[in-house]
Structures are given as structure tokens and as C-alpha cells.
Coordinates of N, CA and C in Angstrom, one line a residue:
M1 N -44.8 51.9 195.9 CA -46.1 51.5 195.3 C -46.9 52.7 195.0
W2 N -47.5 52.7 193.8 CA -48.3 53.9 193.4 C -49.4 54.2 194.3
A3 N -50.2 53.2 194.8 CA -51.3 53.4 195.7 C -50.9 54.1 197.0
V4 N -49.8 53.6 197.5 CA -49.3 54.2 198.8 C -48.9 55.6 198.6
R5 N -48.2 55.9 197.5 CA -47.7 57.2 197.2 C -48.9 58.2 197.1
K6 N -49.9 57.8 196.4 CA -51.1 58.6 196.2 C -51.8 58.8 197.6
A7 N -51.8 57.7 198.4 CA -52.5 57.9 199.7 C -51.8 58.9 200.6
R8 N -50.4 58.9 200.5 CA -49.7 59.9 201.3 C -50.0 61.3 200.8
E9 N -50.1 61.5 199.5 CA -50.4 62.8 198.9 C -51.7 63.4 199.4
I10 N -52.7 62.5 199.7 CA -54.0 63.1 200.2 C -54.1 62.9 201.7
G11 N -53.0 62.6 202.4 CA -53.0 62.6 203.8 C -53.4 61.3 204.5
M12 N -53.5 60.2 203.8 CA -53.8 58.9 204.4 C -52.5 58.3 204.9
T13 N -52.1 58.6 206.1 CA -50.8 58.1 206.6 C -50.9 56.6 207.1
T14 N -52.1 56.1 207.3 CA -52.1 54.7 207.9 C -52.3 53.6 206.8
F15 N -52.6 54.1 205.6 CA -52.8 53.1 204.5 C -51.5 52.5 204.1
N16 N -51.4 51.2 204.0 CA -50.2 50.5 203.6 C -50.3 49.6 202.4
G17 N -51.5 49.6 201.7 CA -51.6 48.8 200.5 C -51.3 47.3 200.6
S18 N -52.0 46.7 201.5 CA -51.8 45.3 201.8 C -52.2 44.4 200.6
A19 N -51.7 43.1 200.7 CA -52.1 42.2 199.6 C -53.6 42.0 199.5
G20 N -54.2 42.0 200.7 CA -55.7 41.8 200.7 C -56.4 43.0 200.0
W21 N -55.9 44.2 200.3 CA -56.5 45.4 199.6 C -56.3 45.3 198.1
L22 N -55.0 44.9 197.7 CA -54.7 44.8 196.3 C -55.6 43.8 195.6
S23 N -55.8 42.7 196.2 CA -56.6 41.6 195.6 C -58.1 42.1 195.4
K24 N -58.6 42.8 196.4 CA -60.0 43.3 196.3 C -60.1 44.4 195.2
F25 N -59.0 45.3 195.2 CA -59.0 46.3 194.2 C -59.0 45.8 192.7
K26 N -58.2 44.7 192.5 CA -58.1 44.1 191.2 C -59.5 43.4 190.8
T27 N -60.1 42.8 191.8 CA -61.4 42.2 191.6 C -62.5 43.2 191.2
A28 N -62.5 44.3 192.0 CA -63.5 45.3 191.8 C -63.4 46.0 190.4
N29 N -62.1 46.1 190.0 CA -61.9 46.8 188.7 C -61.6 45.8 187.5
R30 N -61.9 44.5 187.8 CA -61.7 43.5 186.8 C -60.3 43.5 186.1
I31 N -59.3 43.6 187.0 CA -57.9 43.6 186.5 C -57.4 42.2 186.7
V32 N -56.9 41.6 185.6 CA -56.4 40.3 185.6 C -55.1 40.2 184.8
S33 N -54.3 39.2 185.0 CA -53.1 39.0 184.2 C -53.4 38.6 182.7
R34 N -52.9 39.3 181.8 CA -53.2 39.1 180.4 C -51.9 39.0 179.6
K35 N -52.0 38.2 178.5 CA -50.8 38.1 177.6 C -50.6 39.4 176.9
V36 N -49.4 39.9 176.8 CA -49.1 41.2 176.1 C -49.1 40.9 174.6
T37 N -49.9 41.6 173.9 CA -50.1 41.4 172.4 C -49.3 42.5 171.6
K38 N -48.9 43.6 172.3 CA -48.2 44.6 171.6 C -47.4 45.5 172.5
F39 N -46.2 45.8 172.2 CA -45.4 46.6 173.0 C -45.3 48.0 172.4
I40 N -45.5 49.0 173.2 CA -45.4 50.4 172.8 C -44.5 51.2 173.7
T41 N -44.0 52.3 173.2 CA -43.2 53.2 174.0 C -44.0 54.3 174.6
R42 N -43.5 55.0 175.6 CA -44.2 56.1 176.1 C -44.5 57.2 175.1
A43 N -43.6 57.3 174.1 CA -43.8 58.2 173.0 C -45.0 57.8 172.2
S44 N -45.2 56.5 172.0 CA -46.3 56.0 171.2 C -47.6 56.3 171.9
S45 N -47.6 56.1 173.2 CA -48.8 56.4 174.0 C -49.2 57.8 173.9
S46 N -48.2 58.7 174.0 CA -48.5 60.2 173.9 C -49.0 60.5 172.5
S47 N -48.4 59.8 171.4 CA -48.8 60.1 170.1 C -50.3 59.7 169.8
A48 N -50.7 58.7 170.6 CA -52.1 58.3 170.4 C -53.1 59.4 170.8
V49 N -52.7 60.2 171.8 CA -53.5 61.3 172.3 C -53.4 62.4 171.2
E50 N -52.3 62.6 170.6 CA -52.1 63.6 169.5 C -53.0 63.2 168.3
I51 N -52.9 61.9 168.0 CA -53.7 61.4 166.8 C -55.2 61.7 167.0
A52 N -55.7 61.4 168.2 CA -57.1 61.6 168.5 C -57.4 63.1 168.4
T53 N -56.5 64.0 168.8 CA -56.7 65.4 168.7 C -56.7 65.9 167.2
F54 N -55.8 65.3 166.4 CA -55.8 65.7 165.0 C -57.1 65.2 164.3
A55 N -57.6 64.0 164.7 CA -58.8 63.5 164.1 C -60.0 64.3 164.4
T56 N -60.1 64.8 165.7 CA -61.2 65.6 166.1 C -61.1 67.0 165.4
S57 N -60.0 67.5 165.2 CA -59.8 68.8 164.5 C -60.2 68.6 163.0
F58 N -59.9 67.5 162.4 CA -60.2 67.3 161.0 C -61.7 67.2 160.9
V59 N -62.4 66.4 161.7 CA -63.8 66.3 161.7 C -64.5 67.6 161.8
D60 N -64.0 68.5 162.7 CA -64.5 69.8 162.9 C -64.4 70.6 161.6
R61 N -63.3 70.4 160.9 CA -63.0 71.1 159.7 C -64.0 70.7 158.6
V62 N -64.4 69.5 158.6 CA -65.3 69.0 157.5 C -66.8 69.5 157.7
F63 N -67.2 69.7 158.9 CA -68.6 70.0 159.2 C -69.1 71.3 158.4
P64 N -68.3 72.4 158.3 CA -68.7 73.5 157.6 C -69.0 73.2 156.1
Y65 N -68.3 72.3 155.5 CA -68.5 71.9 154.1 C -69.9 71.3 153.9
I66 N -70.2 70.4 154.9 CA -71.5 69.7 154.9 C -72.6 70.7 155.1
H67 N -72.4 71.7 156.0 CA -73.4 72.7 156.2 C -73.6 73.7 155.0
N68 N -72.5 74.1 154.4 CA -72.5 75.1 153.3 C -73.0 74.5 152.0
Y69 N -72.5 73.3 151.7 CA -72.8 72.7 150.4 C -73.9 71.6 150.4
G70 N -74.1 71.1 151.6 CA -75.1 70.0 151.7 C -74.4 68.6 151.8
P71 N -75.0 67.7 152.5 CA -74.3 66.3 152.6 C -74.2 65.6 151.3
D72 N -75.0 65.9 150.3 CA -74.9 65.2 149.0 C -73.7 65.7 148.2
C73 N -73.0 66.7 148.6 CA -71.9 67.3 147.9 C -70.5 67.0 148.6
V74 N -70.5 66.3 149.7 CA -69.3 65.9 150.4 C -69.1 64.4 150.3
Y75 N -68.0 63.9 149.8 CA -67.8 62.5 149.6 C -66.5 62.0 150.2
N76 N -66.5 60.7 150.5 CA -65.3 60.0 150.9 C -65.2 58.7 150.1
T77 N -64.0 58.5 149.6 CA -63.7 57.3 148.9 C -62.5 56.6 149.5
D78 N -62.5 55.3 149.5 CA -61.4 54.5 150.1 C -61.3 53.1 149.4
Q79 N -60.2 52.5 149.5 CA -60.0 51.2 148.8 C -60.0 50.1 149.9
S80 N -60.5 49.0 149.5 CA -60.6 47.8 150.4 C -60.2 46.6 149.6
G81 N -59.2 45.8 150.1 CA -58.7 44.7 149.4 C -59.4 43.4 149.9
F82 N -59.7 42.5 149.0 CA -60.3 41.2 149.3 C -59.4 40.1 148.7
N83 N -59.6 38.9 149.3 CA -58.9 37.7 148.8 C -59.8 36.9 148.0
L84 N -59.3 36.2 146.9 CA -60.1 35.4 146.1 C -60.6 34.2 146.9
E85 N -59.8 33.7 147.8 CA -60.2 32.5 148.6 C -60.3 33.0 150.0
I86 N -61.6 32.9 150.6 CA -61.8 33.2 152.0 C -61.5 32.0 152.8
H87 N -60.8 32.3 153.9 CA -60.4 31.2 154.8 C -60.6 31.6 156.3
S88 N -60.7 30.6 157.1 CA -60.7 30.8 158.6 C -59.3 30.6 159.1
G89 N -59.0 31.3 160.2 CA -57.7 31.1 160.8 C -57.7 30.0 161.8
R90 N -58.8 29.3 161.9 CA -58.9 28.2 162.9 C -59.5 26.9 162.2
T91 N -59.2 25.7 162.7 CA -59.8 24.5 162.3 C -59.7 23.5 163.4
L92 N -60.3 22.3 163.2 CA -60.3 21.3 164.2 C -59.1 20.4 164.0
D93 N -58.4 20.0 165.2 CA -57.3 19.1 165.1 C -57.1 18.5 166.5
T94 N -56.3 17.5 166.7 CA -56.0 16.9 167.9 C -55.4 17.8 168.9
K95 N -55.8 17.8 170.2 CA -55.3 18.7 171.2 C -53.8 18.4 171.4
G96 N -53.0 19.4 171.5 CA -51.5 19.3 171.7 C -50.7 19.3 170.4
V97 N -51.4 19.2 169.3 CA -50.6 19.3 168.0 C -50.0 20.7 167.8
R98 N -48.7 20.7 167.5 CA -48.0 22.0 167.4 C -48.2 22.6 166.0
H99 N -48.2 21.9 165.0 CA -48.4 22.4 163.6 C -49.7 21.9 163.0
V100 N -50.5 22.9 162.7 CA -51.8 22.6 162.1 C -51.9 23.1 160.7
E101 N -52.1 22.2 159.7 CA -52.2 22.6 158.3 C -53.6 22.5 157.8
A102 N -53.9 23.3 156.8 CA -55.2 23.3 156.2 C -54.9 23.4 154.7
T103 N -55.9 22.8 153.9 CA -55.7 22.8 152.5 C -56.4 24.0 151.8
A104 N -55.7 24.6 150.8 CA -56.2 25.7 150.1 C -56.1 25.4 148.6
Q105 N -57.0 26.0 147.8 CA -57.0 25.8 146.4 C -55.8 26.5 145.8
S106 N -55.5 27.7 146.3 CA -54.3 28.4 145.8 C -53.8 29.3 147.0
I107 N -52.5 29.2 147.3 CA -51.9 30.0 148.3 C -52.0 31.5 147.9
S108 N -51.7 31.8 146.7 CA -51.7 33.2 146.2 C -53.1 33.8 146.3
S109 N -54.1 33.0 146.2 CA -55.5 33.5 146.3 C -55.9 33.9 147.7
M110 N -55.1 33.5 148.7 CA -55.4 33.8 150.1 C -54.8 35.1 150.5
T111 N -54.0 35.8 149.6 CA -53.5 37.1 149.9 C -54.3 38.1 149.1
H112 N -53.9 39.4 149.1 CA -54.7 40.4 148.4 C -54.8 40.1 146.9
S113 N -56.0 40.0 146.5 CA -56.3 39.5 145.1 C -57.1 40.5 144.3
Y114 N -58.0 41.3 144.9 CA -58.7 42.3 144.1 C -59.1 43.4 145.1
T115 N -59.4 44.6 144.5 CA -59.7 45.8 145.3 C -61.1 46.3 144.8
I116 N -61.8 46.8 145.8 CA -63.0 47.6 145.5 C -62.8 49.0 146.1
Q117 N -63.4 50.0 145.4 CA -63.2 51.4 145.9 C -64.6 52.0 146.0
P118 N -65.3 51.9 147.1 CA -66.6 52.6 147.3 C -66.4 54.0 147.5
T119 N -67.4 54.8 147.1 CA -67.5 56.2 147.4 C -68.8 56.6 148.0
M120 N -68.8 57.2 149.1 CA -70.1 57.5 149.8 C -70.2 59.0 150.1
S121 N -71.4 59.5 150.0 CA -71.6 60.9 150.4 C -71.9 61.0 151.8
A122 N -71.8 62.3 152.4 CA -72.1 62.5 153.8 C -73.6 62.1 154.1
S123 N -74.4 62.1 153.1 CA -75.8 61.7 153.3 C -76.0 60.2 153.4
G124 N -74.9 59.5 153.1 CA -75.0 58.0 153.1 C -75.3 57.4 151.8
R125 N -75.3 58.1 150.7 CA -75.6 57.6 149.4 C -74.3 57.1 148.7
L126 N -74.3 55.8 148.3 CA -73.2 55.2 147.6 C -73.2 55.7 146.1
L127 N -72.0 56.1 145.7 CA -71.8 56.6 144.3 C -71.8 55.3 143.4
S128 N -72.4 55.4 142.3 CA -72.4 54.3 141.3 C -71.8 54.9 140.0
P129 N -71.0 54.1 139.3 CA -70.6 52.7 139.6 C -69.5 52.5 140.6
L130 N -69.4 51.3 141.1 CA -68.3 50.9 142.1 C -67.1 50.5 141.3
L131 N -65.9 51.0 141.6 CA -64.7 50.6 141.0 C -64.3 49.2 141.5
V132 N -64.0 48.3 140.6 CA -63.4 47.0 141.0 C -62.2 46.8 140.2
V133 N -61.1 46.5 140.9 CA -59.8 46.2 140.3 C -59.4 44.8 140.5
L134 N -59.3 44.0 139.3 CA -59.0 42.6 139.4 C -57.5 42.4 139.3
K135 N -57.0 41.3 139.7 CA -55.6 40.9 139.6 C -55.4 40.1 138.3
E136 N -54.6 40.7 137.4 CA -54.3 40.0 136.1 C -52.8 40.1 135.9
S137 N -52.2 39.0 135.5 CA -50.8 38.9 135.3 C -50.3 39.9 134.3
S138 N -51.1 40.2 133.3 CA -50.7 41.2 132.2 C -51.0 42.6 132.6
G139 N -51.7 42.8 133.7 CA -52.1 44.2 134.1 C -53.3 44.8 133.4
R140 N -53.9 44.0 132.6 CA -55.1 44.4 131.9 C -56.1 43.2 131.7
L141 N -57.3 43.5 131.4 CA -58.3 42.5 131.1 C -58.1 42.0 129.7
G142 N -57.7 40.7 129.6 CA -57.5 40.1 128.3 C -58.8 39.8 127.6
P143 N -58.7 39.5 126.3 CA -59.9 39.2 125.5 C -60.9 38.2 126.1
R144 N -60.3 37.1 126.6 CA -61.1 36.0 127.2 C -61.9 36.5 128.4
V145 N -61.1 37.3 129.3 CA -61.8 37.8 130.5 C -62.8 38.8 130.1
Q146 N -62.6 39.6 129.1 CA -63.6 40.6 128.8 C -64.9 40.0 128.2
K147 N -64.7 38.8 127.6 CA -65.9 38.1 127.1 C -66.7 37.4 128.3
T148 N -66.0 37.0 129.3 CA -66.6 36.2 130.3 C -66.9 36.9 131.6
V149 N -66.3 38.1 131.8 CA -66.5 38.8 133.1 C -67.9 39.3 133.2
F150 N -68.5 39.3 134.4 CA -69.8 39.7 134.6 C -69.9 41.2 134.4
V151 N -70.9 41.7 133.6 CA -71.0 43.1 133.3 C -72.3 43.6 134.0
A152 N -72.1 44.7 134.8 CA -73.2 45.3 135.5 C -73.1 46.8 135.4
E153 N -74.2 47.5 135.3 CA -74.2 48.9 135.2 C -73.6 49.6 136.4
N154 N -73.7 49.0 137.6 CA -73.2 49.6 138.8 C -71.7 49.2 139.1
L155 N -71.0 48.6 138.2 CA -69.6 48.2 138.4 C -68.8 48.8 137.3
Y156 N -67.6 49.3 137.6 CA -66.6 49.7 136.6 C -65.4 48.9 136.9
V157 N -65.1 47.9 136.0 CA -64.1 46.9 136.2 C -62.8 47.2 135.5
M158 N -61.7 47.2 136.2 CA -60.4 47.4 135.6 C -59.4 46.3 136.2
A159 N -58.2 46.3 135.8 CA -57.2 45.3 136.2 C -55.8 45.9 136.4
S160 N -55.1 45.3 137.3 CA -53.7 45.6 137.5 C -52.9 44.3 137.8
K161 N -51.6 44.4 137.7 CA -50.8 43.2 138.0 C -50.9 42.7 139.5
S162 N -51.1 43.7 140.4 CA -51.2 43.4 141.8 C -52.6 43.2 142.3
G163 N -53.6 43.7 141.5 CA -55.0 43.7 142.0 C -55.2 45.0 142.9
K164 N -54.2 45.9 142.9 CA -54.3 47.1 143.7 C -54.5 48.3 142.7
V165 N -54.9 49.4 143.3 CA -55.1 50.6 142.5 C -53.8 51.3 142.2
S166 N -53.6 51.7 141.0 CA -52.4 52.4 140.5 C -52.8 53.8 140.2
K167 N -51.8 54.7 139.9 CA -52.1 56.1 139.6 C -52.9 56.2 138.3
E168 N -52.6 55.3 137.3 CA -53.3 55.3 136.1 C -54.8 54.9 136.3
I169 N -55.1 54.0 137.2 CA -56.4 53.6 137.6 C -57.1 54.7 138.3
V170 N -56.4 55.4 139.2 CA -57.0 56.6 139.9 C -57.4 57.6 138.9
S171 N -56.6 57.9 137.9 CA -56.9 58.9 136.9 C -58.2 58.5 136.1
T172 N -58.3 57.2 135.8 CA -59.5 56.7 135.1 C -60.7 56.8 136.0
W173 N -60.5 56.5 137.3 CA -61.6 56.6 138.2 C -62.2 58.0 138.3
F174 N -61.3 59.0 138.4 CA -61.8 60.4 138.4 C -62.5 60.7 137.1
T175 N -61.9 60.3 136.0 CA -62.4 60.7 134.7 C -63.8 60.0 134.4
C176 N -63.9 58.7 134.7 CA -65.0 57.9 134.2 C -66.0 57.6 135.3
V177 N -65.6 57.7 136.6 CA -66.5 57.3 137.6 C -67.0 58.5 138.5
F178 N -66.0 59.3 139.0 CA -66.3 60.3 140.0 C -66.9 61.5 139.4
F179 N -66.1 62.2 138.5 CA -66.6 63.5 138.0 C -67.9 63.4 137.2
P180 N -68.1 62.4 136.4 CA -69.4 62.3 135.6 C -70.6 62.1 136.5
N181 N -70.4 61.7 137.8 CA -71.6 61.3 138.6 C -71.8 62.2 139.8
V182 N -71.0 63.3 139.9 CA -71.2 64.3 141.0 C -71.4 65.6 140.3
H183 N -71.9 66.5 141.2 CA -72.2 67.9 140.7 C -71.3 68.9 141.4
S184 N -71.0 70.0 140.7 CA -70.2 71.1 141.2 C -71.1 71.9 142.1
P185 N -70.7 72.4 143.3 CA -69.4 72.1 143.9 C -69.3 70.7 144.6
A186 N -68.1 70.1 144.6 CA -68.0 68.8 145.3 C -66.7 68.9 146.2
T187 N -66.8 68.2 147.3 CA -65.7 68.0 148.2 C -65.4 66.6 148.4
L188 N -64.2 66.2 148.3 CA -63.8 64.8 148.4 C -62.8 64.6 149.6
I189 N -63.2 63.7 150.5 CA -62.3 63.4 151.6 C -61.4 62.2 151.3
L190 N -60.1 62.4 151.3 CA -59.1 61.4 150.9 C -58.1 61.2 152.0
D191 N -57.6 60.0 152.2 CA -56.5 59.8 153.1 C -55.2 60.3 152.4
S192 N -54.1 60.2 153.0 CA -52.8 60.8 152.5 C -52.1 59.9 151.6
L193 N -52.7 58.8 151.2 CA -52.0 57.9 150.2 C -51.7 58.6 148.9
S194 N -50.4 58.7 148.6 CA -50.0 59.5 147.4 C -50.5 59.0 146.1
T195 N -50.9 57.7 146.0 CA -51.4 57.1 144.8 C -52.6 57.8 144.3
Q196 N -53.6 58.1 145.3 CA -54.8 58.7 144.9 C -54.9 60.2 145.2
N197 N -54.2 60.6 146.3 CA -54.3 62.0 146.7 C -53.1 62.7 146.1
N198 N -53.3 62.9 144.8 CA -52.2 63.5 143.9 C -52.8 64.7 143.3
D199 N -52.4 65.9 143.8 CA -53.1 67.1 143.3 C -52.8 67.4 141.8
E200 N -51.6 67.1 141.3 CA -51.2 67.3 139.9 C -52.1 66.4 139.0
L201 N -52.3 65.1 139.4 CA -53.1 64.2 138.7 C -54.6 64.7 138.6
I202 N -55.1 65.1 139.8 CA -56.5 65.5 139.9 C -56.7 66.8 139.0
Q203 N -55.8 67.7 139.0 CA -56.0 68.9 138.3 C -56.0 68.7 136.8
K204 N -55.3 67.6 136.3 CA -55.3 67.3 134.9 C -56.6 66.7 134.4
V205 N -57.3 66.1 135.3 CA -58.6 65.4 134.9 C -59.8 66.2 135.3
R206 N -59.6 67.2 136.2 CA -60.8 67.9 136.7 C -61.4 68.7 135.5
P207 N -62.8 68.6 135.3 CA -63.5 69.3 134.3 C -63.3 70.8 134.5
A208 N -63.3 71.5 133.4 CA -63.2 73.0 133.4 C -64.4 73.6 134.2
N209 N -64.1 74.6 135.0 CA -65.1 75.3 135.7 C -65.8 74.4 136.8
F210 N -65.2 73.3 137.1 CA -65.8 72.4 138.1 C -65.2 72.8 139.5
E211 N -66.1 73.3 140.4 CA -65.6 73.7 141.7 C -65.4 72.4 142.6
F212 N -64.1 72.2 142.9 CA -63.8 70.9 143.6 C -62.7 71.1 144.6
E213 N -62.8 70.4 145.7 CA -61.7 70.6 146.7 C -61.5 69.2 147.4
V214 N -60.2 68.9 147.7 CA -59.9 67.7 148.4 C -59.5 68.1 149.9
L215 N -60.1 67.3 150.8 CA -59.7 67.5 152.2 C -58.9 66.2 152.6
T216 N -57.7 66.4 153.0 CA -56.8 65.3 153.3 C -56.9 64.9 154.8
I217 N -57.2 63.7 155.0 CA -57.2 63.1 156.4 C -55.8 63.1 157.0
P218 N -55.6 63.6 158.1 CA -54.2 63.6 158.7 C -53.7 62.1 158.8
P219 N -52.4 61.9 158.5 CA -51.8 60.6 158.5 C -51.9 60.0 159.9
G220 N -52.3 58.7 159.9 CA -52.4 58.0 161.2 C -53.8 58.0 161.8
T221 N -54.7 58.8 161.2 CA -56.0 59.0 161.9 C -57.1 58.4 161.1
T222 N -56.8 57.7 160.0 CA -57.9 57.2 159.1 C -58.9 56.2 159.9
S223 N -58.3 55.4 160.8 CA -59.2 54.5 161.5 C -60.3 55.1 162.4
I224 N -60.1 56.4 162.7 CA -61.1 57.1 163.6 C -61.6 58.3 162.9
A225 N -61.1 58.7 161.7 CA -61.5 60.0 161.1 C -62.1 59.7 159.7
Q226 N -61.8 58.6 159.1 CA -62.3 58.4 157.7 C -63.7 57.7 157.8
P227 N -64.7 58.4 157.3 CA -66.1 57.8 157.4 C -66.2 56.4 156.9
L228 N -65.6 56.0 155.8 CA -65.8 54.7 155.3 C -65.1 53.6 156.2
D229 N -64.0 54.0 156.8 CA -63.3 53.1 157.7 C -64.1 52.9 159.0
V230 N -64.8 54.0 159.4 CA -65.5 53.9 160.7 C -66.8 53.3 160.6
F231 N -67.6 53.6 159.5 CA -68.9 53.2 159.4 C -69.3 52.1 158.3
F232 N -68.3 51.9 157.4 CA -68.7 51.1 156.2 C -67.9 49.9 155.9
S233 N -66.6 50.0 155.8 CA -65.7 49.0 155.3 C -65.8 47.7 156.0
D234 N -65.6 47.7 157.3 CA -65.6 46.5 158.1 C -66.9 45.8 158.0
N235 N -68.0 46.6 158.2 CA -69.4 46.0 158.1 C -69.7 45.4 156.7
G236 N -69.2 46.2 155.7 CA -69.4 45.7 154.3 C -68.6 44.5 154.0
R237 N -67.4 44.3 154.6 CA -66.6 43.1 154.4 C -67.3 41.9 155.0
I238 N -67.8 42.1 156.2 CA -68.5 41.0 156.9 C -69.7 40.6 156.2
L239 N -70.5 41.6 155.7 CA -71.7 41.3 154.9 C -71.4 40.5 153.6
F240 N -70.3 41.0 153.0 CA -69.9 40.3 151.7 C -69.5 38.9 151.9
E241 N -68.7 38.6 153.0 CA -68.2 37.3 153.3 C -69.3 36.4 153.7
N242 N -70.3 36.9 154.4 CA -71.5 36.1 154.8 C -72.3 35.8 153.6
F243 N -72.4 36.7 152.6 CA -73.1 36.5 151.4 C -72.5 35.3 150.6
L244 N -71.1 35.3 150.5 CA -70.4 34.3 149.8 C -70.7 32.9 150.5
I245 N -70.7 32.9 151.8 CA -70.9 31.6 152.5 C -72.3 31.1 152.2
M246 N -73.3 32.0 152.2 CA -74.7 31.6 151.9 C -74.8 31.1 150.5
L247 N -74.0 31.7 149.6 CA -74.0 31.4 148.1 C -73.4 30.0 147.9
L248 N -72.2 29.8 148.6 CA -71.4 28.6 148.3 C -71.8 27.4 149.2
C249 N -72.4 27.7 150.4 CA -72.7 26.7 151.3 C -74.1 26.8 151.8
P250 N -75.1 26.7 150.9 CA -76.5 26.9 151.4 C -77.0 25.9 152.4
K251 N -76.5 24.7 152.3 CA -76.9 23.6 153.2 C -76.4 23.9 154.6
L252 N -75.2 24.4 154.7 CA -74.6 24.8 155.9 C -75.3 25.9 156.6
M253 N -75.7 26.9 155.9 CA -76.5 28.0 156.4 C -77.9 27.6 156.9
S254 N -78.5 26.7 156.1 CA -79.9 26.2 156.5 C -79.9 25.5 157.8
N255 N -78.7 24.9 158.1 CA -78.7 24.1 159.4 C -78.4 25.0 160.5

């Protein structure tokens, strides 16, 4: 037993780790039996420490850019997918029922249907316009959609077959959204996704004499090192979904 071994190491020869002691120890430290939700190897556990170290080193690398150029010249951009139909993973049914079904307007609308790509400076300023990528079977906005789609100055709307960002869309985003709305020098923090973090693509669209540098977030660390992941995306998603609920179900919210 681990406790007995540790006791012997510090000279406690009479300690035997009784069932009573174990019960009190578990109660004092709030240790209870829990269902295992994920299995990991010892290597995975060790890599978690390495990931945290890489993330800390990356953050330390970013700080001089903020200090030298100012927080308004250091940006982070990231993509976030949304479903056309928002649903809950739970509903009411009779106790003991093994299979619970719920009605949806469209099964395909419950998967990834469109993407937004916010860009934020280290000072907390959101870059405008916001890129929105809709899902269209043709991969582009058709004449009917162009006539009916909501037009706003702070939105830049494009389309793809998957509703996700492609290299062509990334190129357009740099050309029409990012570079026209930032000043030189500028630093952009990107994750390692090759679709957007493509040096050859960026150099083709970078304006002449524009001082620009990309800082790549180490793979596997975005959840703790990417500013938009840590401070914005999840909160923004919750705010957006609550807004839709208020818009679609005003009577429910008023109660």
C-alpha cells in the first residue's frame, strides 16, 4: 500500500493503514468512487506536463511583442463552428426508457453548418468586419442568397461546401479583412492548422513594405495558450446561443 510505504520511508514503523484510517482519509480529501470518462497512458500524463511547459514558453515569447509594438498591434484569430439548429442533449421521458428520441427539423443542420472567424487584439479590440462562412452546396453564394442574405458593415460573408474555412477563403480574409484593417507593424498569433497558417499563402497577399510576423502556437496547446480559446470563444458561444433563445422563445425567457 502506498501510504504504508511512505510511512516507512519517514520512520513511522507502527502505522498500518487500517480501513478506518483509509475511510477518514478519503472523507477528508473528498475522494469518492467515480465513473472513468477517459483512459490515458502514463506517457499521456507526462505529455500533459510538457504541453503546459510549451504553452508557458509560448506566452513568454509573445509578451515582448506586446511590449515593443503595443497591444493594438498583436492579434489572434481563430475559427469557431456553429450548428444551424441548436439542440439540447437532454429531454424528458419515462424513467427506465433505454432509447430516447427527439425531433429535429434537419439532422444535417445539427452538425457543423457555418463558421465565424473573430480576430482580437491584445488590447481586447475585435477587428471588424467579422468573417462568416456559410454552408452552400455549390460552394458559393448563389444569386438568390446574395439578394436575401443580411448585409452588415461589420460582417464579411463567404461560403464553402462544408461551411468551413478553406485556403481560398483564408487568402481572401487576409486580403479583404485583415491587412486593410491593421497597421504595420502587426503580429498575428495563429494555431498550427495548415489551412490558415500557410507562409507561402501569406507572403503572396502581404502588402509591400508591410512589417508582419506570425507566431505559431505549439500543437496541442491551443486550449491553454490561444487567447480566443481561453477568454472568448466559449463565452461568445454561450452568449450567442442565449441570444437566439431570447429571440426565438421570448415567452419562455419572460417566465
